[in-house]
Coordinates of C-alpha atoms in Angstrom, one line a residue:
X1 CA -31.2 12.9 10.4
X2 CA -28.8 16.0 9.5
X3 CA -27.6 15.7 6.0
X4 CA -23.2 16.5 5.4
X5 CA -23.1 18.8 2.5
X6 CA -22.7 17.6 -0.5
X7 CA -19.3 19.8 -0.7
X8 CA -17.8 18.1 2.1
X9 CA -15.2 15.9 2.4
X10 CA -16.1 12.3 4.7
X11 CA -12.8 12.4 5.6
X12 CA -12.0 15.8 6.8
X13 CA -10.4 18.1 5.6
X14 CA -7.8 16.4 2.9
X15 CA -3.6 16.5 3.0
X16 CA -3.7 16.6 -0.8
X17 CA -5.9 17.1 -3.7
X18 CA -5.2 16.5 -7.2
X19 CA -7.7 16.8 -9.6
X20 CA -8.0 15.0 -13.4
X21 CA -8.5 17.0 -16.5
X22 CA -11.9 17.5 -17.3
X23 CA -14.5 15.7 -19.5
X24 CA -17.4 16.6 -21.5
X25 CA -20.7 14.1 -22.1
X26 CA -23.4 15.4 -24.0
X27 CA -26.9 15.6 -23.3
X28 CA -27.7 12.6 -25.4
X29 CA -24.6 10.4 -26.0
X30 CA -23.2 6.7 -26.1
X31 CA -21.5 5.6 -23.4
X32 CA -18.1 5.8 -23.1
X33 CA -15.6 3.6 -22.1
X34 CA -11.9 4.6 -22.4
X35 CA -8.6 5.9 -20.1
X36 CA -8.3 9.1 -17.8
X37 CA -4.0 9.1 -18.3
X38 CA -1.3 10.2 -15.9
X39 CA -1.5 13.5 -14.0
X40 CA 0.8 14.8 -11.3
X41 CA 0.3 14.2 -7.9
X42 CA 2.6 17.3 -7.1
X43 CA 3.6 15.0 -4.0
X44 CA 7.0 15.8 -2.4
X45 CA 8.4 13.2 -0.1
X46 CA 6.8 9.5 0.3
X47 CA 4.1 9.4 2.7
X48 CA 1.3 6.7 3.9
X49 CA -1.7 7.3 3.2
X50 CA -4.4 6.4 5.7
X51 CA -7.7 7.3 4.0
X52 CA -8.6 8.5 0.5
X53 CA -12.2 10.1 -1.0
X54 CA -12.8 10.6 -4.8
X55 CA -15.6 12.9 -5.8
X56 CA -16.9 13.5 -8.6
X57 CA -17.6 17.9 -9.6
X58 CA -19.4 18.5 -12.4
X59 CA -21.8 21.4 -13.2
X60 CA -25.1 19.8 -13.9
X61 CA -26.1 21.5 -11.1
X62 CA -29.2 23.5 -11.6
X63 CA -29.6 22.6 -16.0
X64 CA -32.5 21.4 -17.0
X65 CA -32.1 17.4 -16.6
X66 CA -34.7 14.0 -16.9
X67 CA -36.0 12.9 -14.2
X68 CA -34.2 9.4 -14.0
X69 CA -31.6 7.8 -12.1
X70 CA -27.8 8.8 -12.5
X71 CA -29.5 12.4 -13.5
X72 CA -26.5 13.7 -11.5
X73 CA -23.7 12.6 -12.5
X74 CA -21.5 11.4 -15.3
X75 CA -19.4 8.9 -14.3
X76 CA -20.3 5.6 -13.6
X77 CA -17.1 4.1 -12.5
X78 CA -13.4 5.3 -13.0
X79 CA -10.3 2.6 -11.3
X80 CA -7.6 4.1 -9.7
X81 CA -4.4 3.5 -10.5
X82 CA -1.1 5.6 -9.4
X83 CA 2.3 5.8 -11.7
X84 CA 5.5 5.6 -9.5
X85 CA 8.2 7.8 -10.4
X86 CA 9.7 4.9 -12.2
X87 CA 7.0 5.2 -14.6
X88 CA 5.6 2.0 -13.5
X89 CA 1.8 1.4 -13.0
X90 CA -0.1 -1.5 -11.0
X91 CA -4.3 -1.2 -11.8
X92 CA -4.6 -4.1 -9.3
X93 CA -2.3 -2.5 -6.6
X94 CA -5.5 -1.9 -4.2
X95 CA -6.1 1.6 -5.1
X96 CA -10.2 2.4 -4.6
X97 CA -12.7 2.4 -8.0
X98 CA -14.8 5.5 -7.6
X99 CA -18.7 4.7 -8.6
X100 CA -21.9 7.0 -7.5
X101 CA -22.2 7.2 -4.2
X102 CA -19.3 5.4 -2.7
X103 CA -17.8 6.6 0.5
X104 CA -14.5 7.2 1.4
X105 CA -11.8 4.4 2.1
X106 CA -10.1 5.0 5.7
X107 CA -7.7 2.5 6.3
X108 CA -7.4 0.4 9.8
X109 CA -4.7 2.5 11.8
X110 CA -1.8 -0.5 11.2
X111 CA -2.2 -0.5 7.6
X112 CA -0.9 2.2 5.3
X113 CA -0.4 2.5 1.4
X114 CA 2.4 4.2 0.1
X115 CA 2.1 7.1 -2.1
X116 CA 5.5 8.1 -3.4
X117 CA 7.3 11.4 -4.6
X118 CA 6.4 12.3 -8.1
X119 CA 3.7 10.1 -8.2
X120 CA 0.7 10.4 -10.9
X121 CA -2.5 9.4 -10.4
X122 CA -4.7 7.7 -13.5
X123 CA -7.9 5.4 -14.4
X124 CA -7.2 3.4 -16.9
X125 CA -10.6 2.0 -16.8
X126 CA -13.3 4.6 -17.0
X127 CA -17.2 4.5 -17.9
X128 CA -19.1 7.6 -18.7
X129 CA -23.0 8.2 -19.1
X130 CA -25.2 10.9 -20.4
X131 CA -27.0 12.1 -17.7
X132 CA -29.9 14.1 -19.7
X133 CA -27.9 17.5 -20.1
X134 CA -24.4 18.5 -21.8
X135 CA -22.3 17.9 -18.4
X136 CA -18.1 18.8 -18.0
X137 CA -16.8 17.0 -15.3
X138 CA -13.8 15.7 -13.1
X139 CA -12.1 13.9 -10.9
X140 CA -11.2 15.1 -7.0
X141 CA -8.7 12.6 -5.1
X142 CA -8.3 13.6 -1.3
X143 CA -5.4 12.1 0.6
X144 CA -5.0 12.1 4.2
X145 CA -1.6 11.2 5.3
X146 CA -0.3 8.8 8.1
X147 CA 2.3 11.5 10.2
X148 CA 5.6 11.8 9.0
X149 CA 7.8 8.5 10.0
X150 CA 4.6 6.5 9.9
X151 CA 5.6 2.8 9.3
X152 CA 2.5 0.2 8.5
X153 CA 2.5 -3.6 10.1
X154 CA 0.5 -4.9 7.0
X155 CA 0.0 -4.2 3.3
X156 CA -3.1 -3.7 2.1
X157 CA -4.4 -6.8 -0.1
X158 CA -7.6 -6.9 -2.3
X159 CA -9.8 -10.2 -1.7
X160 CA -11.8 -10.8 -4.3
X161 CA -14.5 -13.6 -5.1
X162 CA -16.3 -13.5 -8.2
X163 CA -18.2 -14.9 -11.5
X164 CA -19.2 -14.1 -15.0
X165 CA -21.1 -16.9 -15.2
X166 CA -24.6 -14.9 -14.9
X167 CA -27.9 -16.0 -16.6
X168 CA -30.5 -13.3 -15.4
X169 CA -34.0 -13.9 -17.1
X170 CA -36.2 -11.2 -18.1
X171 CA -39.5 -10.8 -15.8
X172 CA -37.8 -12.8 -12.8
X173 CA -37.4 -11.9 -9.0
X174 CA -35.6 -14.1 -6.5
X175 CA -32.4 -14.9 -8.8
X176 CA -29.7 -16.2 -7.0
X177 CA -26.3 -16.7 -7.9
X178 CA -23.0 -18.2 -6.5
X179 CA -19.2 -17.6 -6.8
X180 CA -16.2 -19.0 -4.0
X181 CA -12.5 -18.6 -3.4
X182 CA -10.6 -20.5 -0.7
X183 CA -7.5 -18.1 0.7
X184 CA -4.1 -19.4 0.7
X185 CA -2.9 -18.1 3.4
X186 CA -4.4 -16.4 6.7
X187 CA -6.5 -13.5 5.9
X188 CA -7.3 -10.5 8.2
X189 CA -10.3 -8.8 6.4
X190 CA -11.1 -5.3 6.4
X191 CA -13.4 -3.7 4.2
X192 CA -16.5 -5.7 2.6
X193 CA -17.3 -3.8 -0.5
X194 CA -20.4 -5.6 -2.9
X195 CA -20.3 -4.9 -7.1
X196 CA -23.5 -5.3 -8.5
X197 CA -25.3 -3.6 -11.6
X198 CA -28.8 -2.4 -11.9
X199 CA -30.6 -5.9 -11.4
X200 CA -28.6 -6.4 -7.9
X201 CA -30.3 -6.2 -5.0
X202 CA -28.5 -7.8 -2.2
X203 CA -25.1 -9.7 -1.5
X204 CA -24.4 -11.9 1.4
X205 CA -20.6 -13.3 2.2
X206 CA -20.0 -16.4 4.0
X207 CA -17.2 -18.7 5.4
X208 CA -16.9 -22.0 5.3
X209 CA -14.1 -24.1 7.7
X210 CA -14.1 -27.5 7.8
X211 CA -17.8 -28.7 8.4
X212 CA -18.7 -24.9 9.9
X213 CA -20.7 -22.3 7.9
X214 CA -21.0 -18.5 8.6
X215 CA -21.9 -15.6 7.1
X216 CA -19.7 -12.6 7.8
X217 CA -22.1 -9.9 5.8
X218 CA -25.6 -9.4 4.5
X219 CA -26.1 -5.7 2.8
X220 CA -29.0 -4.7 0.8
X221 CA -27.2 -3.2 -3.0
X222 CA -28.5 -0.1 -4.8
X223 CA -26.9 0.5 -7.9
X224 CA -27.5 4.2 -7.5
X225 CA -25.2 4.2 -4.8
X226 CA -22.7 1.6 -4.4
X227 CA -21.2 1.5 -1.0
X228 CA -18.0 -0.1 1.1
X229 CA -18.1 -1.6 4.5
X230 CA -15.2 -0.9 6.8
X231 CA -14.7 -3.4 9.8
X232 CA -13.9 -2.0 13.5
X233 CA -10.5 -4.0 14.6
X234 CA -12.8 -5.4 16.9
X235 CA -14.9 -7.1 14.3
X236 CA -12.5 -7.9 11.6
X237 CA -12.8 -11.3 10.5
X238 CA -9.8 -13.3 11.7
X239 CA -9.8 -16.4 8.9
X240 CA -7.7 -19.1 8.7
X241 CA -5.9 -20.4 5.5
X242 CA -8.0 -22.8 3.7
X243 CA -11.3 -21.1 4.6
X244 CA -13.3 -20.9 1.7
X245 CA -15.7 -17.6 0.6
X246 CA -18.9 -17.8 -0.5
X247 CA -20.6 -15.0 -2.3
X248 CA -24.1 -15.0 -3.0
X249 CA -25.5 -12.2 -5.1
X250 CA -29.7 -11.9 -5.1
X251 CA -31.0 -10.2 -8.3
X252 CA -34.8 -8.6 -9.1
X253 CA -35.3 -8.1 -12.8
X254 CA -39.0 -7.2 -12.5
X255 CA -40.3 -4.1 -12.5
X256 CA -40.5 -3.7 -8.7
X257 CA -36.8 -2.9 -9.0
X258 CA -37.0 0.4 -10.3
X259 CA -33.3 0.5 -10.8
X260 CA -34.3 -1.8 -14.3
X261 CA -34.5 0.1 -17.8
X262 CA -36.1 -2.6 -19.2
X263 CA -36.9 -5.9 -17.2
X264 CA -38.3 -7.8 -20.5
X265 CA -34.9 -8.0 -20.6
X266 CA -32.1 -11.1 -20.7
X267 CA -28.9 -9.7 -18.9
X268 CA -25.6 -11.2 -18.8
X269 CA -21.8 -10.4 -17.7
X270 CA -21.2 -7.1 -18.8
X271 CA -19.6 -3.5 -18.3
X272 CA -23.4 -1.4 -18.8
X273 CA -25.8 -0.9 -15.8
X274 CA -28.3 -2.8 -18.3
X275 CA -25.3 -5.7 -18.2
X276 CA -24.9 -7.2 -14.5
X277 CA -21.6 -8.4 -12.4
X278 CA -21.1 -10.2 -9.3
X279 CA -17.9 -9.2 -7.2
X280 CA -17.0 -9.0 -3.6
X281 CA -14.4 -6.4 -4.0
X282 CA -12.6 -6.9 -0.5
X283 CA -9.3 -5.4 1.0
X284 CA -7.5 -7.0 3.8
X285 CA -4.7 -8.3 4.9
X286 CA -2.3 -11.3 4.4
X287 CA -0.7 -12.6 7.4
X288 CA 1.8 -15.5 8.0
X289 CA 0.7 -17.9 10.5
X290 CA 2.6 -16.4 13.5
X291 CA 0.7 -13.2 12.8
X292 CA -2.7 -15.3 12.9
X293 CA -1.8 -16.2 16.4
X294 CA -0.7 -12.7 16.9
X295 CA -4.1 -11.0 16.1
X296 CA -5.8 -14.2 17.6
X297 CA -4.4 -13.5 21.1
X298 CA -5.0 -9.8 20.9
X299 CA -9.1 -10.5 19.7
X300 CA -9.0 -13.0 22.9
X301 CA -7.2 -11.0 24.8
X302 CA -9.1 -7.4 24.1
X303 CA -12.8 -9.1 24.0
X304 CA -12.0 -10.9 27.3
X305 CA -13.1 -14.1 25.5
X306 CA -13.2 -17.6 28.0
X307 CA -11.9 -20.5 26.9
X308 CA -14.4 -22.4 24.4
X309 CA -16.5 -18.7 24.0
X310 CA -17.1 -18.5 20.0
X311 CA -16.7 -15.3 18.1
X312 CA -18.2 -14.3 15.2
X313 CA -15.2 -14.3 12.2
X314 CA -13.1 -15.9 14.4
X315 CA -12.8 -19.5 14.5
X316 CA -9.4 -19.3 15.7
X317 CA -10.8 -17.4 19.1
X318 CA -13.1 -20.1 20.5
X319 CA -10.0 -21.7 22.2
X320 CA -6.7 -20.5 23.9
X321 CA -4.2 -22.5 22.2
X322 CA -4.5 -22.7 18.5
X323 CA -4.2 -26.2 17.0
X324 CA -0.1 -26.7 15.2
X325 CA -0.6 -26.5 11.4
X326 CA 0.4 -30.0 10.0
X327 CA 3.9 -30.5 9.4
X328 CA 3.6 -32.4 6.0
X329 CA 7.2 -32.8 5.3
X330 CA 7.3 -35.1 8.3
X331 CA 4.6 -37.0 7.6
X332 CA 5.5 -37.6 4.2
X333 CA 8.8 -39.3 5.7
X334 CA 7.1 -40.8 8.0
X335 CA 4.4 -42.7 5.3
X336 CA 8.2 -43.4 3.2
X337 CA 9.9 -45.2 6.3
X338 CA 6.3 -47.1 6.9
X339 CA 5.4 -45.5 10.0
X340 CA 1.6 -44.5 10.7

């Protein structure tokens, strides 16, 4: 295997880079929880953004440091969040949360996020960590742009399924634990992305429809470096509204997980890598049902399926015509006149 540089960019070369102000952690220090606030973009004209990287640059490079992990860098997360020139700000508008180790977002060809004109970009969640060694760093962003004109079929959506309901013993391996969502509405879903903390070892997503159980994704999870799972459009799951998600996050708080400070340890809900989490944070899209049946056909119709062929994350593939969602006005004036 050849190794990228660690001074180049996953996606290309960018359109745009702003940077944040920098930040200073000491050697040994608390960490830090707190807001990176609004800086400029120094974005012209609106454009559509079709894959973003954030990177952290630092200069720890080369200082004396402990040998432990997160020795090389100091942030442990920071959420993205851009303010439109109308001064307004949405954290949960879909923008990516840079942690160690994640790669780049690159977004399926038909979806596009709009970056607008005198945007500014903040993080107005951010965790910092001493790292061993007094460390300034900051924030890169790397846009690349959709070409001028650019006009997406679908908005990008986060899907998420989550709990805070975590009991993780001290001295325990093979902890398992559980959180579901059902979606509202037909879901096209494109990027699997599991949120663990330092006890985390592995995260598995199902679906359930009807009596019909399948998992979508099984990834091993290293807190060191958190990673985000991009489906081709071949493989994106196609789910219907009323399937229900099922995350299952496996945790090892022994001391064969060498990601654990201290696995004497209770651990509960929590912001610290000593604290734990369990969150599928997904992105995808929300379709109407004509869409479904749109993206349907086009899976059938692009795989060369045959009629009663299954699909993985497809249930709505296996046959040609999909079955007529029920039309509950009618048969709630149907039951009022007395008819069956």
């Amino acid at each position: 295997r050849v190794w990228a540089d660690g001074d180049e960019w996953q996606i290309g070369e960018p359109d745009l880079v702003v940077e944040s102000p920098s930040v200073t952690v000491k050697a040994i220090s608390p960490d830090w929880f707190g807001v990176i606030p609004d800086f400029p973009s120094g974005l012209k004209e609106d454009r559509y953004v079709a894959a973003i990287e954030i990177r952290e640059i630092n200069d720890s490079r080369g200082k004396p440091r402990r040998q432990t992990i997160g020795g090389l860098y100091i942030f442990h997360h920071a959420q993205m969040s851009v303010t439109g020139p109308d001064g307004k700000s949405n954290i949960f508008a879909g923008w990516p949360v840079h942690e160690v180790g994640r790669n780049a977002d690159i977004y399926d060809p038909e979806v596009g996020k709009l970056l607008k004109a005198g945007s500014s970009i903040n993080f107005p969640t951010v965790h910092l960590h001493s790292n061993g060694k007094d460390t300034t760093a900051r924030l890169q962003v790397g846009f690349k742009f959709h070409p001028v004109g650019y006009q997406p079929k679908y908005q990008m959506r986060g899907v998420q399924v989550g709990s805070g309901d975590l009991d993780i013993p001290g001295n325990t391996a093979g902890i398992t634990k559980v959180a579901y969502t059902t979606l509202n509405q037909p879901v096209k879903l494109l990027v699997f992305e599991p949120h663990m903390h330092a006890s985390g070892v592995r995260m598995c997503l199902d679906a359930i429809y009807g009596t019909h159980e399948e998992t979508l994704n099984c990834s091993g999870y290293d807190h060191s470096w958190v990673k985000v799972y991009q489906y081709t459009s071949e493989t994106a799951p196609l789910l219907p509204k009323g399937t229900i998600l099922r995350v299952t996050g496996y945790f090892d708080n022994t001391p064969a997980n060498k990601n654990v400070v201290d696995p004497r340890n209770w651990s509960g809900l929590g912001h610290r890598s000593i604290d734990n989490m369990l969150i599928m944070i997904g992105q995808g899209v929300q379709l109407t049902d004509a869409q479904y049946a749109e993206e349907v056909a086009k899976r059938r119709t692009k795989l060369q399926l045959t009629e009663g062929q299954t699909l993985p994350g497809c249930p709505g593939c296996t046959f040609a015509q999909l079955p007529k969602p029920l039309d509950r006005a009618a048969l709630a004036a149907a039951a009022a006149g007395g008819q069956q």
